[in-house]
Amino acid sequence: MLNLSRIEAYGISGVFEYLRQMRQEVVVWARRVLDLQTSTPAQLVANVNNYDMGLRSVVRLSSDASRNITGLDNVRDTKMILLINVGSFDIVLTHEDASSSIGNRIITITGASVTLAAAGSMILIYDAVSLRWRQIT
């Protein structure tokens, strides 16, 4: 909330001090809300069921060939994930794949498997009602 008495007492320098403090509070809030912790896990060398994301919200993936991920695991505290393919091969996220546990499965926009091409990215959010990851981009 804007402290008018401080601004009146300190003039324009009070305005700048207020804005500086607000900026610091916004940065702290954004870090807590977004919690953009990045990881670059080991290269995928096989298709993966219940892929362990390691509680990160930004995951830089790569593979030695085209590989499938059937579901995402170990994401208790993460509600949104950005997947980035930093490798040279496609990574396919399979739609509603029974190879993964119910709470780890992925619902894609198309209703079919989606390919994350080299240099591509995708955002998923966790839907706690349907117990699924939902692709939003």
C-alpha atoms as a PDB file:
ATOM      1  CA  MET A   1       0.000   0.000   0.000  1.00  0.00           C
ATOM      2  CA  LEU A   2       1.267   3.453  -0.890  1.00  0.00           C
ATOM      3  CA  ASN A   3       2.450   5.344   2.195  1.00  0.00           C
ATOM      4  CA  LEU A   4       1.458   8.945   1.342  1.00  0.00           C
ATOM      5  CA  SER A   5       2.824  10.406   4.577  1.00  0.00           C
ATOM      6  CA  ARG A   6       6.281   9.066   3.707  1.00  0.00           C
ATOM      7  CA  ILE A   7       6.070  10.540   0.214  1.00  0.00           C
ATOM      8  CA  GLU A   8       4.898  13.886   1.568  1.00  0.00           C
ATOM      9  CA  ALA A   9       7.674  13.905   4.168  1.00  0.00           C
ATOM     10  CA  TYR A  10      10.482  12.864   1.825  1.00  0.00           C
ATOM     11  CA  GLY A  11       9.264  14.208  -1.506  1.00  0.00           C
ATOM     12  CA  ILE A  12      10.320  12.505  -4.729  1.00  0.00           C
ATOM     13  CA  SER A  13      13.085  10.579  -2.940  1.00  0.00           C
ATOM     14  CA  GLY A  14      10.311   8.963  -0.853  1.00  0.00           C
ATOM     15  CA  VAL A  15       8.576   7.829  -4.041  1.00  0.00           C
ATOM     16  CA  PHE A  16      11.784   6.251  -5.349  1.00  0.00           C
ATOM     17  CA  GLU A  17      12.479   4.534  -2.019  1.00  0.00           C
ATOM     18  CA  TYR A  18       8.927   3.173  -1.957  1.00  0.00           C
ATOM     19  CA  LEU A  19       9.267   1.823  -5.513  1.00  0.00           C
ATOM     20  CA  ARG A  20      12.632   0.235  -4.691  1.00  0.00           C
ATOM     21  CA  GLN A  21      11.114  -1.579  -1.712  1.00  0.00           C
ATOM     22  CA  MET A  22       8.098  -2.702  -3.742  1.00  0.00           C
ATOM     23  CA  ARG A  23      10.375  -4.055  -6.470  1.00  0.00           C
ATOM     24  CA  GLN A  24      12.258  -6.143  -3.901  1.00  0.00           C
ATOM     25  CA  GLU A  25       8.994  -7.536  -2.546  1.00  0.00           C
ATOM     26  CA  VAL A  26       7.769  -8.411  -6.044  1.00  0.00           C
ATOM     27  CA  VAL A  27      11.030 -10.204  -6.866  1.00  0.00           C
ATOM     28  CA  VAL A  28      10.819 -12.261  -3.664  1.00  0.00           C
ATOM     29  CA  TRP A  29       7.160 -13.095  -4.389  1.00  0.00           C
ATOM     30  CA  ALA A  30       7.905 -14.095  -7.992  1.00  0.00           C
ATOM     31  CA  ARG A  31      10.731 -16.378  -6.927  1.00  0.00           C
ATOM     32  CA  ARG A  32       8.464 -18.119  -4.426  1.00  0.00           C
ATOM     33  CA  VAL A  33       5.554 -18.477  -6.847  1.00  0.00           C
ATOM     34  CA  LEU A  34       7.510 -19.441  -9.949  1.00  0.00           C
ATOM     35  CA  ASP A  35      10.309 -21.355  -8.219  1.00  0.00           C
ATOM     36  CA  LEU A  36      12.117 -21.808 -11.530  1.00  0.00           C
ATOM     37  CA  GLN A  37      14.653 -24.423 -10.544  1.00  0.00           C
ATOM     38  CA  THR A  38      16.395 -25.857 -13.584  1.00  0.00           C
ATOM     39  CA  SER A  39      17.879 -29.297 -14.042  1.00  0.00           C
ATOM     40  CA  THR A  40      19.607 -31.120 -16.859  1.00  0.00           C
ATOM     41  CA  PRO A  41      19.168 -34.821 -16.066  1.00  0.00           C
ATOM     42  CA  ALA A  42      21.137 -37.644 -17.654  1.00  0.00           C
ATOM     43  CA  GLN A  43      20.383 -38.338 -21.305  1.00  0.00           C
ATOM     44  CA  LEU A  44      17.421 -40.646 -21.945  1.00  0.00           C
ATOM     45  CA  VAL A  45      18.720 -43.968 -23.304  1.00  0.00           C
ATOM     46  CA  ALA A  46      15.407 -45.861 -23.224  1.00  0.00           C
ATOM     47  CA  ASN A  47      11.679 -45.189 -23.134  1.00  0.00           C
ATOM     48  CA  VAL A  48      10.662 -44.083 -19.623  1.00  0.00           C
ATOM     49  CA  ASN A  49       7.554 -44.778 -17.543  1.00  0.00           C
ATOM     50  CA  ASN A  50       6.939 -42.520 -14.511  1.00  0.00           C
ATOM     51  CA  TYR A  51       9.881 -40.260 -15.370  1.00  0.00           C
ATOM     52  CA  ASP A  52      11.449 -38.843 -12.197  1.00  0.00           C
ATOM     53  CA  MET A  53      11.650 -35.063 -12.688  1.00  0.00           C
ATOM     54  CA  GLY A  54      13.591 -34.468  -9.475  1.00  0.00           C
ATOM     55  CA  LEU A  55      11.266 -31.703  -8.172  1.00  0.00           C
ATOM     56  CA  ARG A  56      12.425 -29.189 -10.786  1.00  0.00           C
ATOM     57  CA  SER A  57      10.144 -26.863 -12.702  1.00  0.00           C
ATOM     58  CA  VAL A  58      12.406 -26.400 -15.735  1.00  0.00           C
ATOM     59  CA  VAL A  59      13.814 -29.626 -17.159  1.00  0.00           C
ATOM     60  CA  ARG A  60      16.314 -29.682 -20.032  1.00  0.00           C
ATOM     61  CA  LEU A  61      15.941 -33.081 -21.711  1.00  0.00           C
ATOM     62  CA  SER A  62      18.059 -34.929 -24.264  1.00  0.00           C
ATOM     63  CA  SER A  63      18.096 -38.458 -25.663  1.00  0.00           C
ATOM     64  CA  ASP A  64      20.323 -40.763 -27.699  1.00  0.00           C
ATOM     65  CA  ALA A  65      17.453 -41.562 -30.124  1.00  0.00           C
ATOM     66  CA  SER A  66      13.728 -40.886 -30.323  1.00  0.00           C
ATOM     67  CA  ARG A  67      12.387 -41.822 -26.860  1.00  0.00           C
ATOM     68  CA  ASN A  68       8.967 -41.947 -25.185  1.00  0.00           C
ATOM     69  CA  ILE A  69       8.015 -40.534 -21.787  1.00  0.00           C
ATOM     70  CA  THR A  70       4.722 -42.052 -20.623  1.00  0.00           C
ATOM     71  CA  GLY A  71       4.299 -40.079 -17.405  1.00  0.00           C
ATOM     72  CA  LEU A  72       5.982 -37.700 -14.953  1.00  0.00           C
ATOM     73  CA  ASP A  73       6.808 -38.709 -11.370  1.00  0.00           C
ATOM     74  CA  ASN A  74       8.248 -37.087  -8.225  1.00  0.00           C
ATOM     75  CA  VAL A  75       6.439 -33.818  -8.788  1.00  0.00           C
ATOM     76  CA  ARG A  76       4.648 -33.401  -5.451  1.00  0.00           C
ATOM     77  CA  ASP A  77       5.515 -29.736  -4.997  1.00  0.00           C
ATOM     78  CA  THR A  78       5.606 -28.716  -8.642  1.00  0.00           C
ATOM     79  CA  LYS A  79       2.398 -27.637 -10.335  1.00  0.00           C
ATOM     80  CA  MET A  80       3.834 -26.409 -13.645  1.00  0.00           C
ATOM     81  CA  ILE A  81       6.722 -27.805 -15.644  1.00  0.00           C
ATOM     82  CA  LEU A  82       8.609 -26.444 -18.619  1.00  0.00           C
ATOM     83  CA  LEU A  83      10.215 -29.214 -20.673  1.00  0.00           C
ATOM     84  CA  ILE A  84      12.953 -28.204 -23.102  1.00  0.00           C
ATOM     85  CA  ASN A  85      14.526 -30.608 -25.577  1.00  0.00           C
ATOM     86  CA  VAL A  86      18.199 -29.581 -25.660  1.00  0.00           C
ATOM     87  CA  GLY A  87      19.227 -32.692 -27.597  1.00  0.00           C
ATOM     88  CA  SER A  88      19.211 -33.663 -31.258  1.00  0.00           C
ATOM     89  CA  PHE A  89      16.499 -36.347 -31.168  1.00  0.00           C
ATOM     90  CA  ASP A  90      12.724 -36.237 -30.672  1.00  0.00           C
ATOM     91  CA  ILE A  91      11.205 -36.943 -27.266  1.00  0.00           C
ATOM     92  CA  VAL A  92       7.611 -38.160 -27.413  1.00  0.00           C
ATOM     93  CA  LEU A  93       5.150 -37.573 -24.579  1.00  0.00           C
ATOM     94  CA  THR A  94       2.502 -40.254 -24.827  1.00  0.00           C
ATOM     95  CA  HIS A  95      -1.164 -39.457 -24.171  1.00  0.00           C
ATOM     96  CA  GLU A  96      -2.888 -41.278 -21.251  1.00  0.00           C
ATOM     97  CA  ASP A  97      -0.356 -44.116 -21.382  1.00  0.00           C
ATOM     98  CA  ALA A  98      -1.263 -47.016 -19.060  1.00  0.00           C
ATOM     99  CA  SER A  99       2.449 -47.812 -18.697  1.00  0.00           C
ATOM    100  CA  SER A 100       2.644 -44.998 -16.111  1.00  0.00           C
ATOM    101  CA  SER A 101       0.815 -44.748 -12.799  1.00  0.00           C
ATOM    102  CA  ILE A 102      -2.569 -43.021 -12.905  1.00  0.00           C
ATOM    103  CA  GLY A 103      -1.388 -39.827 -11.175  1.00  0.00           C
ATOM    104  CA  ASN A 104       1.637 -39.502 -13.472  1.00  0.00           C
ATOM    105  CA  ARG A 105      -0.074 -39.736 -16.866  1.00  0.00           C
ATOM    106  CA  ILE A 106      -0.175 -36.941 -19.420  1.00  0.00           C
ATOM    107  CA  ILE A 107      -3.177 -35.510 -21.265  1.00  0.00           C
ATOM    108  CA  THR A 108      -2.048 -33.822 -24.456  1.00  0.00           C
ATOM    109  CA  ILE A 109      -3.803 -31.054 -26.362  1.00  0.00           C
ATOM    110  CA  THR A 110      -4.328 -33.303 -29.392  1.00  0.00           C
ATOM    111  CA  GLY A 111      -5.454 -36.399 -27.504  1.00  0.00           C
ATOM    112  CA  ALA A 112      -2.559 -38.286 -29.111  1.00  0.00           C
ATOM    113  CA  SER A 113       1.151 -38.594 -28.437  1.00  0.00           C
ATOM    114  CA  VAL A 114       3.020 -35.301 -28.874  1.00  0.00           C
ATOM    115  CA  THR A 115       6.567 -34.980 -30.165  1.00  0.00           C
ATOM    116  CA  LEU A 116       8.946 -32.580 -28.472  1.00  0.00           C
ATOM    117  CA  ALA A 117      11.358 -31.934 -31.333  1.00  0.00           C
ATOM    118  CA  ALA A 118      14.973 -30.867 -30.908  1.00  0.00           C
ATOM    119  CA  ALA A 119      15.105 -27.280 -29.551  1.00  0.00           C
ATOM    120  CA  GLY A 120      11.372 -27.482 -28.764  1.00  0.00           C
ATOM    121  CA  SER A 121       9.671 -26.746 -25.467  1.00  0.00           C
ATOM    122  CA  MET A 122       6.376 -27.565 -23.794  1.00  0.00           C
ATOM    123  CA  ILE A 123       4.557 -26.455 -20.646  1.00  0.00           C
ATOM    124  CA  LEU A 124       2.468 -28.837 -18.574  1.00  0.00           C
ATOM    125  CA  ILE A 125       0.375 -28.146 -15.487  1.00  0.00           C
ATOM    126  CA  TYR A 126      -0.802 -30.681 -12.931  1.00  0.00           C
ATOM    127  CA  ASP A 127      -4.568 -31.110 -12.666  1.00  0.00           C
ATOM    128  CA  ALA A 128      -5.155 -32.437  -9.138  1.00  0.00           C
ATOM    129  CA  VAL A 129      -8.827 -33.179  -9.879  1.00  0.00           C
ATOM    130  CA  SER A 130      -8.192 -35.533 -12.798  1.00  0.00           C
ATOM    131  CA  LEU A 131      -4.786 -36.597 -11.402  1.00  0.00           C
ATOM    132  CA  ARG A 132      -3.054 -35.918 -14.706  1.00  0.00           C
ATOM    133  CA  TRP A 133      -0.481 -33.636 -16.249  1.00  0.00           C
ATOM    134  CA  ARG A 134      -2.106 -31.420 -18.895  1.00  0.00           C
ATOM    135  CA  GLN A 135      -0.212 -29.985 -21.820  1.00  0.00           C
ATOM    136  CA  ILE A 136      -0.980 -26.274 -22.195  1.00  0.00           C
ATOM    137  CA  THR A 137       1.489 -25.392 -24.973  1.00  0.00           C
END
